[in-house]
mmCIF file of C-alpha atoms in Angstrom:
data_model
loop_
_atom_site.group_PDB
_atom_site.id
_atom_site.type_symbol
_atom_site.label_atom_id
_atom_site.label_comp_id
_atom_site.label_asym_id
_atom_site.label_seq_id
_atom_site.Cartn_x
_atom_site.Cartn_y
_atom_site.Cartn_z
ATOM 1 C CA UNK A 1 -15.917 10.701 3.516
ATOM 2 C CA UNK A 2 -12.997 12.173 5.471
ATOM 3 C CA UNK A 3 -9.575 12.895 4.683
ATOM 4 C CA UNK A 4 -8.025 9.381 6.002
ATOM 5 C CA UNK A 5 -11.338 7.716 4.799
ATOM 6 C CA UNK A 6 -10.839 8.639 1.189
ATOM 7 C CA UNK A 7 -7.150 7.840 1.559
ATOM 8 C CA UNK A 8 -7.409 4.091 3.503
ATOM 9 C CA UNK A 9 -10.073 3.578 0.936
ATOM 10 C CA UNK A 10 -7.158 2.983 -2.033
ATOM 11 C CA UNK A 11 -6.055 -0.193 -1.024
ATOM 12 C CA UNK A 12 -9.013 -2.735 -2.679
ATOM 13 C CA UNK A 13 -8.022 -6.198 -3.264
ATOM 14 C CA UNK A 14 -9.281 -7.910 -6.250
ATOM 15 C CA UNK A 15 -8.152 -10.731 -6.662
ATOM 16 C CA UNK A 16 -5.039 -10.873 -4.259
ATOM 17 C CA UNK A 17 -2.465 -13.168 -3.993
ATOM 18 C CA UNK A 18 -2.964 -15.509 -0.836
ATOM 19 C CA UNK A 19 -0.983 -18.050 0.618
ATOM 20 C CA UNK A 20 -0.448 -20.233 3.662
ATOM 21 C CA UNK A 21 3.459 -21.231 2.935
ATOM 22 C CA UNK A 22 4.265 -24.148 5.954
ATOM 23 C CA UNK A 23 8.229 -24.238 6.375
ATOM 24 C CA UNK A 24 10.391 -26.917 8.257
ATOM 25 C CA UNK A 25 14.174 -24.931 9.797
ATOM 26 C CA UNK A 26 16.082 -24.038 8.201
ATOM 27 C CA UNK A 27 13.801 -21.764 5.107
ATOM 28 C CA UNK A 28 14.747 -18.887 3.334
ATOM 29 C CA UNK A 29 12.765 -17.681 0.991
ATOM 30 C CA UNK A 30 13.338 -14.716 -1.392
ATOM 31 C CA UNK A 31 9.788 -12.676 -3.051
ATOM 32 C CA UNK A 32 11.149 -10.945 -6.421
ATOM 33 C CA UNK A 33 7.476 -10.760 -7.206
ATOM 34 C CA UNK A 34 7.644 -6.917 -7.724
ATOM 35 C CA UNK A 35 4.239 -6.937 -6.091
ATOM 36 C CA UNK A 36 3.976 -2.909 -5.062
ATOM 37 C CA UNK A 37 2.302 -4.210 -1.569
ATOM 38 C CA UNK A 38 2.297 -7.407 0.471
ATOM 39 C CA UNK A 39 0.806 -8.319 3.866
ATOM 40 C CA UNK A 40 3.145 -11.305 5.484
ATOM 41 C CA UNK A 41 1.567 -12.563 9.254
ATOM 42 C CA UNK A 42 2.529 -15.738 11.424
ATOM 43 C CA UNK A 43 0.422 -18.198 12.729
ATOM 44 C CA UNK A 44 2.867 -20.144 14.241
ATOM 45 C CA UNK A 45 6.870 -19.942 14.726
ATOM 46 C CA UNK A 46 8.475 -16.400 13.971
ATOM 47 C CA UNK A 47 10.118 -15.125 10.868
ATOM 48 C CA UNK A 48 12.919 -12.641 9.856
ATOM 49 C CA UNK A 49 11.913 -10.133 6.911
ATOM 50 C CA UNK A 50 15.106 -9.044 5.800
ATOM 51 C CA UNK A 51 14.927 -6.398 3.104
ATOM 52 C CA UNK A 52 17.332 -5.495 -0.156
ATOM 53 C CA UNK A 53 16.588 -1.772 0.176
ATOM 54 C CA UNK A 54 19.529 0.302 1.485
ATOM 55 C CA UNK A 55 18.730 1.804 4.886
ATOM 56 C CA UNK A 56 15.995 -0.570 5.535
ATOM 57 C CA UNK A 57 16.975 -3.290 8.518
ATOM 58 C CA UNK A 58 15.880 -6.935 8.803
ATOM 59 C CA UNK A 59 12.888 -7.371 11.395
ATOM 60 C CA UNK A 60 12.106 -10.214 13.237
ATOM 61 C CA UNK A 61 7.960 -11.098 13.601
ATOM 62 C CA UNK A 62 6.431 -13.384 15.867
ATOM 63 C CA UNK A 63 3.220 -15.044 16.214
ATOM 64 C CA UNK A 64 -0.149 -12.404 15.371
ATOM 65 C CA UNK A 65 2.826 -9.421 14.369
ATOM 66 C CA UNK A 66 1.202 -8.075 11.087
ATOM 67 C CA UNK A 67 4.447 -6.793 8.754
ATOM 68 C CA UNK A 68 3.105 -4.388 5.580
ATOM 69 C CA UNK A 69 6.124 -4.606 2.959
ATOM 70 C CA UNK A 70 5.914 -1.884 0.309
ATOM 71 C CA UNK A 71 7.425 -3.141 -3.208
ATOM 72 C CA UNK A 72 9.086 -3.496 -5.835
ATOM 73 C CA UNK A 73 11.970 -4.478 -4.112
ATOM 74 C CA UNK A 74 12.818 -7.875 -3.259
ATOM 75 C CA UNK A 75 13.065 -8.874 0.168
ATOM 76 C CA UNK A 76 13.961 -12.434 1.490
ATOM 77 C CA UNK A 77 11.331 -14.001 4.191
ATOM 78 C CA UNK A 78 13.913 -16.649 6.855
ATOM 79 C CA UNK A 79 13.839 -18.199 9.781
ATOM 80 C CA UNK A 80 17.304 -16.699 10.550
ATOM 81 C CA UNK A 81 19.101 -13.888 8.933
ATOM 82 C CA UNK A 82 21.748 -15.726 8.161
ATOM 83 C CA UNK A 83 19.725 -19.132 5.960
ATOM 84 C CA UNK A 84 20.842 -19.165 2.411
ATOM 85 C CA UNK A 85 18.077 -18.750 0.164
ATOM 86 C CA UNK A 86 15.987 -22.166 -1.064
ATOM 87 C CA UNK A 87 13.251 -20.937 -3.020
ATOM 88 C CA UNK A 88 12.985 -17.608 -4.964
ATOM 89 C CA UNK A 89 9.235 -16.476 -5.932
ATOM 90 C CA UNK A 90 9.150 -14.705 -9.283
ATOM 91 C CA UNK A 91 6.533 -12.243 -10.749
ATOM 92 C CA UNK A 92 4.328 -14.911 -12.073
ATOM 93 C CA UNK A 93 4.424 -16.403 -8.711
ATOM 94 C CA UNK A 94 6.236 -19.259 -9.799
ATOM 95 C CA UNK A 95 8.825 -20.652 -7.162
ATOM 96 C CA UNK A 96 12.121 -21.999 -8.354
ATOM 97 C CA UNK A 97 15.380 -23.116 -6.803
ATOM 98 C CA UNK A 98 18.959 -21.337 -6.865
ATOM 99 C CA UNK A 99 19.496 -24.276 -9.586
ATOM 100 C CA UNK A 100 16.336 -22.835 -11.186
ATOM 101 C CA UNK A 101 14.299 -25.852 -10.436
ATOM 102 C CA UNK A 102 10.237 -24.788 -10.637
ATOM 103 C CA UNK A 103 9.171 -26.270 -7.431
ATOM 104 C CA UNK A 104 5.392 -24.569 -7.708
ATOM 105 C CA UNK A 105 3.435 -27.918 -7.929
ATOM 106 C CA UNK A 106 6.117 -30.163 -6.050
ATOM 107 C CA UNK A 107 5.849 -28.052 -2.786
ATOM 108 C CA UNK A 108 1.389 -27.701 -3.395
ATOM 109 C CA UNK A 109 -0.048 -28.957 -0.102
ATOM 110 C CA UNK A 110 -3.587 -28.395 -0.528
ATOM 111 C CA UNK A 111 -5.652 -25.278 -1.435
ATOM 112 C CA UNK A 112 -3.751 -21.783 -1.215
ATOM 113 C CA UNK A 113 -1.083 -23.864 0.796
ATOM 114 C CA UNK A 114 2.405 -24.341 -0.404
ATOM 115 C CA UNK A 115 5.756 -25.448 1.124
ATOM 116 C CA UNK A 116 7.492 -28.325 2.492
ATOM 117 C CA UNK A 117 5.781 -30.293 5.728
ATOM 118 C CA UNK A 118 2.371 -30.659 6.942
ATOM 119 C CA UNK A 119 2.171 -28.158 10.486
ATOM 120 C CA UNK A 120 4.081 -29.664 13.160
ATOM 121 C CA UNK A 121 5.957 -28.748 16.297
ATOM 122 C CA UNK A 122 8.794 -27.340 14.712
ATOM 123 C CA UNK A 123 6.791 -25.884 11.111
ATOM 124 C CA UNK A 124 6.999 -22.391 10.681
ATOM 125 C CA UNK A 125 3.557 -21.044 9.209
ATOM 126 C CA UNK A 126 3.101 -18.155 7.566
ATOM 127 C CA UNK A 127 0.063 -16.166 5.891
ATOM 128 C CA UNK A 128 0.963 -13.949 3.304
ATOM 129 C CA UNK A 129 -1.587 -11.241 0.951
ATOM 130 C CA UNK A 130 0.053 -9.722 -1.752
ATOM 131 C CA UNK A 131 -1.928 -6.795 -3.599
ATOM 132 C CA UNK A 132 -1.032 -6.855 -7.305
ATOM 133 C CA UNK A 133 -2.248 -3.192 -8.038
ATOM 134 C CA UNK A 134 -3.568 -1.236 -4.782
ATOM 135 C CA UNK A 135 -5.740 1.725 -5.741
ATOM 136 C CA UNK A 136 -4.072 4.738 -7.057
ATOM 137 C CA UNK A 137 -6.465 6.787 -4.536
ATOM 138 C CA UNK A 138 -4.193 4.954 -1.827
ATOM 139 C CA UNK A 139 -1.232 5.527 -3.433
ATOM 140 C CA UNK A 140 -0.556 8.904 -1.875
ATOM 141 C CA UNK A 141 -0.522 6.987 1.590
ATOM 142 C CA UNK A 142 1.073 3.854 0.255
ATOM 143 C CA UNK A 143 4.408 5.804 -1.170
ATOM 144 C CA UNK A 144 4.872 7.174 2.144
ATOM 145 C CA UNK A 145 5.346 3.968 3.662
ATOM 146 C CA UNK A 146 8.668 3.261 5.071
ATOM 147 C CA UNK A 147 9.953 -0.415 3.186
ATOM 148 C CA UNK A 148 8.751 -2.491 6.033
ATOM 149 C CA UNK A 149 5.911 -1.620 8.547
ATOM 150 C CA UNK A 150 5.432 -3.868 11.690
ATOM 151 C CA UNK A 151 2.251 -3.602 14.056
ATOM 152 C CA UNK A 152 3.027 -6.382 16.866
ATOM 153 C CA UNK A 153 0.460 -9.225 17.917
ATOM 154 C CA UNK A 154 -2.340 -7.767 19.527
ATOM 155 C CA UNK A 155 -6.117 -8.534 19.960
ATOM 156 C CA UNK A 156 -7.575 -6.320 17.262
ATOM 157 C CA UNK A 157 -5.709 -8.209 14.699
ATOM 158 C CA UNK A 158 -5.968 -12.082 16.305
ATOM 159 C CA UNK A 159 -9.374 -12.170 14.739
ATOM 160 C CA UNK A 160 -8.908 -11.530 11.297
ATOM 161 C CA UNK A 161 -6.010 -13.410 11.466
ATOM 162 C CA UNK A 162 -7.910 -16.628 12.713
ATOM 163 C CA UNK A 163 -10.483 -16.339 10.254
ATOM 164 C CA UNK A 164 -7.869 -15.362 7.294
ATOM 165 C CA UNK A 165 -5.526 -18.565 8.710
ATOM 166 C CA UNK A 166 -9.311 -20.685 8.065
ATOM 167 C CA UNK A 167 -11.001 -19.277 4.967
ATOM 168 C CA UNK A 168 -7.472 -19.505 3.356
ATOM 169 C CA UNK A 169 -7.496 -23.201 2.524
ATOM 170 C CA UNK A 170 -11.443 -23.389 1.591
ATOM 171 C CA UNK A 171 -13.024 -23.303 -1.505
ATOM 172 C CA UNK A 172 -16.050 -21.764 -1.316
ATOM 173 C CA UNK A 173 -18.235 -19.961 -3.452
ATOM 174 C CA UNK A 174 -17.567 -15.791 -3.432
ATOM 175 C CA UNK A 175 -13.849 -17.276 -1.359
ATOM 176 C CA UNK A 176 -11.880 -14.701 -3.618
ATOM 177 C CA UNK A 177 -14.177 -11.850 -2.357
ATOM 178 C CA UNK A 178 -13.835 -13.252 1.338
ATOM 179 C CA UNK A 179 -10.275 -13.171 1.130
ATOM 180 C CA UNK A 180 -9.645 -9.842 -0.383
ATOM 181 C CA UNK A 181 -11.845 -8.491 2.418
ATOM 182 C CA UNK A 182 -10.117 -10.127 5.187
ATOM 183 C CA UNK A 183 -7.023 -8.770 3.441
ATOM 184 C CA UNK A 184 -7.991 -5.112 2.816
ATOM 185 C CA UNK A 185 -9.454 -5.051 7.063
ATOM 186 C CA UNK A 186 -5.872 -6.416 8.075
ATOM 187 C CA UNK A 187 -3.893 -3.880 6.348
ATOM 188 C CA UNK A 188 -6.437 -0.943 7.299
ATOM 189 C CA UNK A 189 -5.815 -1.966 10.996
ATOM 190 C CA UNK A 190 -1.793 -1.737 10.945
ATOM 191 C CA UNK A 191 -2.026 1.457 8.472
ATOM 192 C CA UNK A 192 -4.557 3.495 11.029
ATOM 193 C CA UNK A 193 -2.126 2.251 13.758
ATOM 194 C CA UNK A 194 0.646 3.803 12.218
ATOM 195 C CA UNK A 195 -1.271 7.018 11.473
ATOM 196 C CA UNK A 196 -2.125 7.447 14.804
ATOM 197 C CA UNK A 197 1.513 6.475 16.342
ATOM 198 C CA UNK A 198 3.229 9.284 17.571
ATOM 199 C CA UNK A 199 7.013 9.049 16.221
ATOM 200 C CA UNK A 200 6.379 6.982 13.678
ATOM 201 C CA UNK A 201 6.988 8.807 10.570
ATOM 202 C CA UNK A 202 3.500 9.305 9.060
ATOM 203 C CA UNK A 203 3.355 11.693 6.425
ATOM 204 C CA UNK A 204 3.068 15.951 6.596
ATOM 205 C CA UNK A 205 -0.775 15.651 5.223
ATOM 206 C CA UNK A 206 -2.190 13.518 8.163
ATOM 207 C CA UNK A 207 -0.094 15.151 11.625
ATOM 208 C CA UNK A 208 -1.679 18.297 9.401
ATOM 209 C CA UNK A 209 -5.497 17.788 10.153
ATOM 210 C CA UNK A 210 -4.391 18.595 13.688
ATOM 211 C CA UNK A 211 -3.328 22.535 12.475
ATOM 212 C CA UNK A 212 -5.833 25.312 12.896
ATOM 213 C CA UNK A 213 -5.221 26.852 9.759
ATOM 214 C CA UNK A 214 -3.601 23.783 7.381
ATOM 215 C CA UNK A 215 -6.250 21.362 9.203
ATOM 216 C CA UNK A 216 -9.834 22.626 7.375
ATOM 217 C CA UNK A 217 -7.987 24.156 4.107
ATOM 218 C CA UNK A 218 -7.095 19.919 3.650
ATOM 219 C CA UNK A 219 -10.414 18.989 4.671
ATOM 220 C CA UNK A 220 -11.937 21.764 1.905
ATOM 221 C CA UNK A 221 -9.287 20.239 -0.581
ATOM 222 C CA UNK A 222 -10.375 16.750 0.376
ATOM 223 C CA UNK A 223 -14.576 17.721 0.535
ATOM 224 C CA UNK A 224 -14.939 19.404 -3.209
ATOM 225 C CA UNK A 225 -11.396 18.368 -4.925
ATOM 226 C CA UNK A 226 -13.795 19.215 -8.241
ATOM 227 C CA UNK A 227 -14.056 23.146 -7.225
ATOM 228 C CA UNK A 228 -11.664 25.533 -8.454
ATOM 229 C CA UNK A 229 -9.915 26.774 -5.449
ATOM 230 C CA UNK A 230 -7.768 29.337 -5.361
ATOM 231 C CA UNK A 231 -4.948 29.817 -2.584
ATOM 232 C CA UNK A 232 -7.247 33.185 -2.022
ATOM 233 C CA UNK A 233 -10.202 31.731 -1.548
ATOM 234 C CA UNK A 234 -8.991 29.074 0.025
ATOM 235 C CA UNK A 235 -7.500 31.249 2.935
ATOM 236 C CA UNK A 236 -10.992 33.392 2.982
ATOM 237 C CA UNK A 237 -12.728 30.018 3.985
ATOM 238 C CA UNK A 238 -10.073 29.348 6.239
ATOM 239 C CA UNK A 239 -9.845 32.953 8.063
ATOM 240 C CA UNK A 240 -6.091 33.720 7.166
ATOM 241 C CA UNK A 241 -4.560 36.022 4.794
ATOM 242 C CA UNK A 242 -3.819 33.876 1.423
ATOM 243 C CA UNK A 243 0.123 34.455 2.531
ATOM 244 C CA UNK A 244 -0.133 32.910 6.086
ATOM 245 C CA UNK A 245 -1.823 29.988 4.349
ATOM 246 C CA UNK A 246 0.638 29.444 1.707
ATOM 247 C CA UNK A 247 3.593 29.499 4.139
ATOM 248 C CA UNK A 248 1.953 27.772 6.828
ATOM 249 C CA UNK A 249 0.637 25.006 4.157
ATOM 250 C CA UNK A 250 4.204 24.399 3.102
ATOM 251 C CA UNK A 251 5.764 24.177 6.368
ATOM 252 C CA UNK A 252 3.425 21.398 7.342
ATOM 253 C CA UNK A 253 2.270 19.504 4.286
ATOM 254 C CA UNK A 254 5.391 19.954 2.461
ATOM 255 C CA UNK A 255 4.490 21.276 -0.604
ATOM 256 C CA UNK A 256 1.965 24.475 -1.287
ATOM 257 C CA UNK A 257 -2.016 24.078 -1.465
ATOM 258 C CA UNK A 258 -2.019 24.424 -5.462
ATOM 259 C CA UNK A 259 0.275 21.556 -6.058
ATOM 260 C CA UNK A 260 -1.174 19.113 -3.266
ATOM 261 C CA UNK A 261 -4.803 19.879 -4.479
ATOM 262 C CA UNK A 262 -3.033 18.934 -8.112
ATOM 263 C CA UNK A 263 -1.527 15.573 -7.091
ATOM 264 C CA UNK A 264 -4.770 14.577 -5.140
ATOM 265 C CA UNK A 265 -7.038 15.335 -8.325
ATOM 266 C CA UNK A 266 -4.659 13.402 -10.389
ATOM 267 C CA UNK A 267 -4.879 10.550 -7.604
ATOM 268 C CA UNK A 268 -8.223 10.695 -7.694
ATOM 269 C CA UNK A 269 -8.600 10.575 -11.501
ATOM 270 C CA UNK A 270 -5.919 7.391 -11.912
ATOM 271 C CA UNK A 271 -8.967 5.590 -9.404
ATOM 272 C CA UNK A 272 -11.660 6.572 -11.807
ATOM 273 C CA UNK A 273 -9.551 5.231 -14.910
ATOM 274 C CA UNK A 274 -9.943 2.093 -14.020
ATOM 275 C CA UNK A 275 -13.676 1.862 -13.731
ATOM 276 C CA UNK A 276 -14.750 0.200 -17.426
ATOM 277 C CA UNK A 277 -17.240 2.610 -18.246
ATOM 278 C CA UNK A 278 -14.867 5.986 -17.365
ATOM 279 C CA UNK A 279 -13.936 7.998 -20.360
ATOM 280 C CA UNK A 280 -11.223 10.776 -19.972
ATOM 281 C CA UNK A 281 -13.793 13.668 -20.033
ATOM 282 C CA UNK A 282 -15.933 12.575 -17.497
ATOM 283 C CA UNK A 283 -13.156 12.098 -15.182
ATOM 284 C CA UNK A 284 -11.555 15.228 -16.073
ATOM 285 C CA UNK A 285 -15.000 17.247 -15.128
ATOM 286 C CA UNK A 286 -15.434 14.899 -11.673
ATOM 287 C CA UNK A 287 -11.712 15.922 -10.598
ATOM 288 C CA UNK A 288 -11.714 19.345 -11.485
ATOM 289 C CA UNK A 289 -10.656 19.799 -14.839
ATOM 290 C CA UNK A 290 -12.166 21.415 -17.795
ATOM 291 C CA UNK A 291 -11.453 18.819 -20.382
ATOM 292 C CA UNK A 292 -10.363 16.021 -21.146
ATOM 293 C CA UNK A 293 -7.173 17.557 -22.940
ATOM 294 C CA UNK A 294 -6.570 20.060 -19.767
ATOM 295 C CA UNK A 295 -6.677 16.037 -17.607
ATOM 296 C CA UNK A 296 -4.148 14.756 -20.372
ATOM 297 C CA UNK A 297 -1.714 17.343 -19.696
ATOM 298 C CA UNK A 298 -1.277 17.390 -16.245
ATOM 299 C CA UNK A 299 -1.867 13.657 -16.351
ATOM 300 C CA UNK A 300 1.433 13.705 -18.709
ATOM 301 C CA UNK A 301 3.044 16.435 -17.295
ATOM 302 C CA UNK A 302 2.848 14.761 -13.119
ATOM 303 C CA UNK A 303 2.816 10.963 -14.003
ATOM 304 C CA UNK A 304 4.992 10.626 -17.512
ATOM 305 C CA UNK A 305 1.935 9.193 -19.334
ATOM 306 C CA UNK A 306 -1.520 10.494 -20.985
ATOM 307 C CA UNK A 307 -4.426 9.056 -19.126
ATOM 308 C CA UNK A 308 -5.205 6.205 -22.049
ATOM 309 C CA UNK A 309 -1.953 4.859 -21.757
ATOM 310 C CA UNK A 310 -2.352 4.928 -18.054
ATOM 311 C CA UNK A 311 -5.764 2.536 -18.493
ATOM 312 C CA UNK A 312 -3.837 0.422 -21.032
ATOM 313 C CA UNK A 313 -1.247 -0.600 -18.434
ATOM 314 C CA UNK A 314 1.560 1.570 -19.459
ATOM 315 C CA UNK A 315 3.828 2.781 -16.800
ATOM 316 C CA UNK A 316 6.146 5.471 -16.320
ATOM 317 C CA UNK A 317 9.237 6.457 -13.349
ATOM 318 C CA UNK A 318 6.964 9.647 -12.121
ATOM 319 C CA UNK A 319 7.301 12.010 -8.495
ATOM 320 C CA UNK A 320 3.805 10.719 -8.235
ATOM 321 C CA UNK A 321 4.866 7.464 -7.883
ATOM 322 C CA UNK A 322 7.970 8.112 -6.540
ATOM 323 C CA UNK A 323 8.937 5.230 -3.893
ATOM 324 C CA UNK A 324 8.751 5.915 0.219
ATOM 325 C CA UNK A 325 11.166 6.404 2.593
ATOM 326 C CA UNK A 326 13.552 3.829 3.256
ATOM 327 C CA UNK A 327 13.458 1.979 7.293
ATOM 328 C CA UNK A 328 11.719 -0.480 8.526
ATOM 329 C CA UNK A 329 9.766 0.622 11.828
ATOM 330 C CA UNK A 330 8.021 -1.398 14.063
ATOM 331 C CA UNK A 331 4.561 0.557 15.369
ATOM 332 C CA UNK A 332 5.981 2.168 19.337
ATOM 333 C CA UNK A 333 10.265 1.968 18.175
ATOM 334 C CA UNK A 334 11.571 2.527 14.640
ATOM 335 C CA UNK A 335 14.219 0.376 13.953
ATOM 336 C CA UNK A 336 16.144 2.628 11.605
#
C-alpha cells in the first residue's frame, strides 16, 4: 500500500449519518453536531455553507459540487447568507427550533429524508454524510484539511451522487454498508482532487513524495513503520549524508524524520485500537515499539491519554489532533 493509499484508507464509515434534508426558501439550518467530518452535496437548487470558524468564508455550492466540512465547529447550511436560522441539529442529531421545539419526527418525510416539502420546483435538496469517528490512520490527512473543502460538479462525482441520491431512501438489506461505501468513494474522490491540485494547500508530506531525497525516505517510513530506523540509516538507504536528510526532511515535511515516523506509528496504532481483539502489546510490536509500556508512553506523552483510555472513548486536546488550517478553498481558487 502506498503512502496516499494508507493515508485515504482512514476515512471508513460505519455506520454514518445520512440524510436527504428537502427545503422550501427561505432555510437555514445550523449543524452543532460536533461530527469531526461531514460530506454535504446538492441534488437540486444550490446552498450557502457558511462557517463559525474565524478565517474561514461562506461558500456557495451548486448542483453535483461535493463540499467536505471538517468539525467540530458548527457551521450553518442556507439558501442565502443572510436567512436566520430555523432549525439547529444537535449532537444526537435531534433538530430543534430557536424556541427549542424538537421538530425530528414532525419534519420525517420518509426513509433517511427529513425537512419541510415533498421535491418541487422551488425545493432545495440536499444529501448530506456525516462520519461520526473517521479512522485515526486518516487523521493525519483529515487535520490538514482547511474548514471547508469544495470540489465543483463534475462527471466523476455525478455517479455516486445519483446512486447515493437513490439508495438513500431504500431499505434494503446490507443498506447501511451500501451507504457508507458510497460515502467513503465520494469523499476519496474530492480528497485525491485536492491532493493533486496545485495551489491548494495540501500538506508538506504529500508535495514531498515528489523530492529526490525526502520522496523514498517517506516511502521507507510508510513501507516498514515497524523497523527501527535511524536518521543514519535512513539517509544510507536514501544515498545522502544523515545531515542533508535531516535538513532537507524538515524543510519539506515540516518536522524531522524521527518525529514524523513517531506520529505515523502512533496513527497507526490509534487504527489498531479499535479492532476488538487488539491488546496494547500486540500493537505496540506491529508499530514499532518494544512494549506495551514503551506504546503507553509515547501514546501519553503525543496524544494526552494511555492507549486503554484511548479504546474506552476518552479524549484529550493533543498536537496530534490538533485542528487544520482555517479557509475554505474551492478545488482550482481558494477563497481565503
Amino acid at each position: 500500500m502506498d503512502m496516499v493509499a494508507g493515508l485515504l484508507a482512514g476515512p471508513q464509515a460505519r455506520g454514518a449519518f445520512l440524510l436527504k434534508s428537502v427545503l422550501d426558501p427561505p432555510w437555514s439550518v445550523r449543524i452543532e453536531d460536533r461530527a469531526p467530518l461531514s460530506v454535504v452535496t446538492m441534488v437540486q437548487g444550490s446552498a450557502w455553507l457558511l462557517p463559525d470558524e474565524q478565517g474561514a468564508e461562506p461558500v456557495r455550492i451548486g448542483p453535483g459540487d461535493v463540499a467536505v466540512v471538517r468539525g467540530p465547529v458548527p457551521y450553518t447550511v442556507a439558501d442565502l447568507p443572510d436567512t436566520p436560522v430555523q432549525i439547529t441539529v444537535g449532537p444526537d442529531q435531534r433538530c430543534s427550533t430557536p424556541q427549542g421545539e424538537d421538530v425530528s419526527e414532525s419534519m420525517a418525510l420518509g426513509v433517511r429524508t427529513w425537512g419541510v416539502a415533498l421535491p418541487g420546483a422551488g425545493a432545495a435538496v440536499m444529501l448530506s454524510g456525516t462520519y461520526q469517528a473517521p479512522g485515526e490512520v486518516g487523521g493525519r490527512l483529515l487535520s490538514a484539511l482547511p474548514t471547508i473543502l469544495v470540489r465543483p460538479a463534475g462527471t466523476a462525482d455525478a455517479t455516486l451522487i445519483a446512486l447515493l441520491g437513490s439508495e438513500i431512501s431504500s431499505e434494503e438489506p446490507g443498506q447501511e454498508v451500501v451507504l457508507d461505501r458510497l460515502l467513503d468513494l465520494l469523499l476519496i474522490g474530492v480528497l485525491r482532487a485536492w491532493l493533486a491540485a496545485p495551489g491548494s494547500g495540501a500538506p508538506g508530506w504529500f508535495r514531498a513524495q515528489g523530492d529526490p531525497v525526502v520522496g523514498p525516505a517517506l516511502r521507507l517510513l510508510h513501507e516498514s513503520p515497524a523497523y527501527g530506523w535511524t536518521v543514519e540509516e535512513l539517509a544510507l538507504k536514501v544515498g545522502v549524508s544523515r545531515a542533508s536528510l535531516a535538513r532537507r526532511f524538515t524543510e519539506v515535511v515540516g518536522e524531522p524524520p524521527v518525529g514524523y515516523l513517531t506520529g505515523w506509528r502512533l496513527a497507526l496504532a490509534a487504527d489498531l485500537l479499535r479492532e476488538p481483539d487488539a491488546t496494547v502489546e500486540k500493537v505496540a510490536r506491529k508499530v514499532g515499539y518494544g512494549s506495551a509500556f514503551a506504546l503507553s508512553a509515547a501514546f501519553k506523552r503525543v496524544r494526552g491519554i494511555s492507549p486503554r483510555e484511548y479504546r474506552s472513548g476518552t479524549t484529550a486536546p493533543t498536537a496530534a489532533m490538533a485542528p487544520g488550517p482555517r479557509g475554505t478553498v474551492v478545488l482550482g481558487r481558494a477563497v481565503s
